[in-house]
CSV table of N, CA and C in Angstrom, one decimal:
chain,number,residue,atom,x,y,z
A,1,VAL,N,-12.4,-4.9,-6.7
A,1,VAL,CA,-10.8,-5.4,-6.7
A,1,VAL,C,-9.6,-4.4,-6.3
A,2,LEU,N,-9.1,-4.8,-5.9
A,2,LEU,CA,-7.7,-3.5,-5.2
A,2,LEU,C,-7.5,-3.1,-6.6
A,3,ASN,N,-6.9,-1.9,-7.1
A,3,ASN,CA,-6.2,-1.7,-8.0
A,3,ASN,C,-5.1,-1.0,-7.9
A,4,SER,N,-4.3,-1.5,-7.0
A,4,SER,CA,-2.9,-1.3,-6.5
A,4,SER,C,-1.8,-1.7,-5.8
A,5,THR,N,-0.6,-1.7,-6.1
A,5,THR,CA,0.2,-2.6,-5.2
A,5,THR,C,0.8,-2.3,-4.1
A,6,LEU,N,0.4,-3.2,-3.2
A,6,LEU,CA,0.8,-2.7,-2.0
A,6,LEU,C,2.2,-3.9,-1.5
A,7,ALA,N,3.0,-2.8,-0.6
A,7,ALA,CA,4.1,-3.0,0.0
A,7,ALA,C,4.1,-3.9,1.0
A,8,PRO,N,5.7,-4.6,1.7
A,8,PRO,CA,5.5,-5.5,2.3
A,8,PRO,C,4.8,-5.4,3.9
A,9,ASN,N,4.8,-3.6,4.2
A,9,ASN,CA,4.2,-3.6,5.4
A,9,ASN,C,2.4,-3.6,5.6
A,10,VAL,N,2.0,-3.5,3.9
A,10,VAL,CA,0.6,-3.0,4.2
A,10,VAL,C,0.1,-4.1,3.7
A,11,GLY,N,-1.4,-4.5,4.7
A,11,GLY,CA,-1.7,-5.9,4.6
A,11,GLY,C,-3.1,-5.4,4.1
A,12,CYS,N,-3.8,-6.6,3.1
A,12,CYS,CA,-5.7,-6.6,2.3
A,12,CYS,C,-6.6,-7.1,3.6
A,13,GLY,N,-8.0,-6.7,4.0
A,13,GLY,CA,-8.3,-7.9,4.6
A,13,GLY,C,-9.5,-8.3,3.4
A,14,ARG,N,-10.1,-9.5,3.9
A,14,ARG,CA,-11.0,-9.7,3.4
A,14,ARG,C,-11.9,-9.2,2.5
A,15,ASP,N,-12.6,-7.8,3.1
A,15,ASP,CA,-13.7,-6.9,2.5
A,15,ASP,C,-12.3,-5.2,1.9
A,16,HIS,N,-11.1,-6.4,1.2
A,16,HIS,CA,-10.5,-5.0,0.5
A,16,HIS,C,-10.3,-3.7,1.5
A,17,THR,N,-10.3,-4.2,3.3
A,17,THR,CA,-9.7,-2.7,4.0
A,17,THR,C,-8.5,-3.3,3.8
A,18,LEU,N,-7.6,-1.8,3.6
A,18,LEU,CA,-6.3,-2.2,3.7
A,18,LEU,C,-5.3,-1.6,4.8
A,19,PHE,N,-4.7,-2.0,5.7
A,19,PHE,CA,-3.8,-1.7,7.3
A,19,PHE,C,-2.7,-1.9,7.2
A,20,ALA,N,-2.7,-1.0,8.2
A,20,ALA,CA,-0.8,-1.2,8.7
A,20,ALA,C,-0.1,-2.1,9.5
A,21,LYS,N,1.3,-3.4,9.0
A,21,LYS,CA,1.0,-4.7,10.1
A,21,LYS,C,2.6,-3.4,10.2
A,22,ALA,N,2.7,-2.2,10.3
A,22,ALA,CA,3.8,-1.7,11.4
A,22,ALA,C,3.3,-0.5,11.9
A,23,ASP,N,3.9,0.1,12.5
A,23,ASP,CA,4.2,1.5,12.4
A,23,ASP,C,4.9,2.2,11.6
A,24,GLY,N,4.7,3.8,11.5
A,24,GLY,CA,5.6,4.5,10.4
A,24,GLY,C,4.0,5.5,9.9
A,25,LYS,N,4.2,6.2,8.7
A,25,LYS,CA,3.7,7.0,7.8
A,25,LYS,C,3.1,6.3,6.5
A,26,VAL,N,1.8,6.0,5.7
A,26,VAL,CA,1.4,5.5,4.4
A,26,VAL,C,2.1,6.8,4.0
A,27,LYS,N,2.1,5.9,2.8
A,27,LYS,CA,3.3,6.6,1.2
A,27,LYS,C,2.6,6.3,-0.2
A,28,PHE,N,2.4,7.0,-0.4
A,28,PHE,CA,1.0,6.6,-1.9
A,28,PHE,C,2.3,6.9,-2.7
A,29,GLU,N,2.2,6.6,-3.9
A,29,GLU,CA,3.7,6.7,-4.7
A,29,GLU,C,2.5,6.6,-6.3
A,30,VAL,N,2.8,6.7,-7.6
A,30,VAL,CA,2.1,6.4,-8.7
A,30,VAL,C,3.1,6.5,-9.6
A,31,LYS,N,4.1,5.1,-10.0
A,31,LYS,CA,5.4,5.0,-10.7
A,31,LYS,C,5.1,3.7,-12.0
A,32,GLY,N,6.1,3.9,-12.6
A,32,GLY,CA,6.4,2.6,-13.7
A,32,GLY,C,4.9,3.0,-14.5
A,33,PRO,N,5.9,2.5,-15.8
A,33,PRO,CA,5.3,2.3,-17.4
A,33,PRO,C,3.9,2.6,-17.3
A,34,LYS,N,3.0,1.6,-16.3
A,34,LYS,CA,1.8,1.3,-16.3
A,34,LYS,C,1.4,2.4,-15.5
A,35,ASN,N,1.9,3.2,-14.7
A,35,ASN,CA,1.5,4.3,-13.7
A,35,ASN,C,0.4,3.6,-12.7
A,36,ARG,N,0.8,2.3,-12.2
A,36,ARG,CA,0.5,1.9,-10.9
A,36,ARG,C,0.4,2.3,-9.5
A,37,LYS,N,-0.3,2.7,-8.4
A,37,LYS,CA,-0.2,3.4,-7.9
A,37,LYS,C,0.3,2.2,-6.4
A,38,TYR,N,1.0,3.0,-6.1
A,38,TYR,CA,1.6,1.8,-4.8
A,38,TYR,C,1.7,3.0,-3.4
A,39,ILE,N,1.4,1.6,-2.7
A,39,ILE,CA,0.9,2.4,-1.0
A,39,ILE,C,1.8,1.1,0.0
A,40,SER,N,2.6,2.2,0.5
A,40,SER,CA,3.6,1.5,1.2
A,40,SER,C,3.5,2.4,2.6
A,41,ILE,N,4.4,1.6,3.8
A,41,ILE,CA,4.4,2.5,5.8
A,41,ILE,C,5.3,3.0,5.9
A,42,VAL,N,6.2,3.7,5.9
A,42,VAL,CA,7.7,4.4,5.8
A,42,VAL,C,7.9,4.2,7.4
A,43,ALA,N,9.0,3.6,8.1
A,43,ALA,CA,8.7,3.2,9.4
A,43,ALA,C,9.6,4.7,9.9
A,44,GLU,N,8.8,4.8,11.0
A,44,GLU,CA,9.7,6.4,11.7
A,44,GLU,C,10.7,5.7,12.2
């Protein structure tokens, strides 16, 4: 089970593999009242 929230440029495969949909750098954040993990791709 995936316990993070994905940004628009991040995809999730059937085996829960995360992959980038755009070129850039990976950014991990913890934010919000429930301290959720966010994974995003920052375009260069």
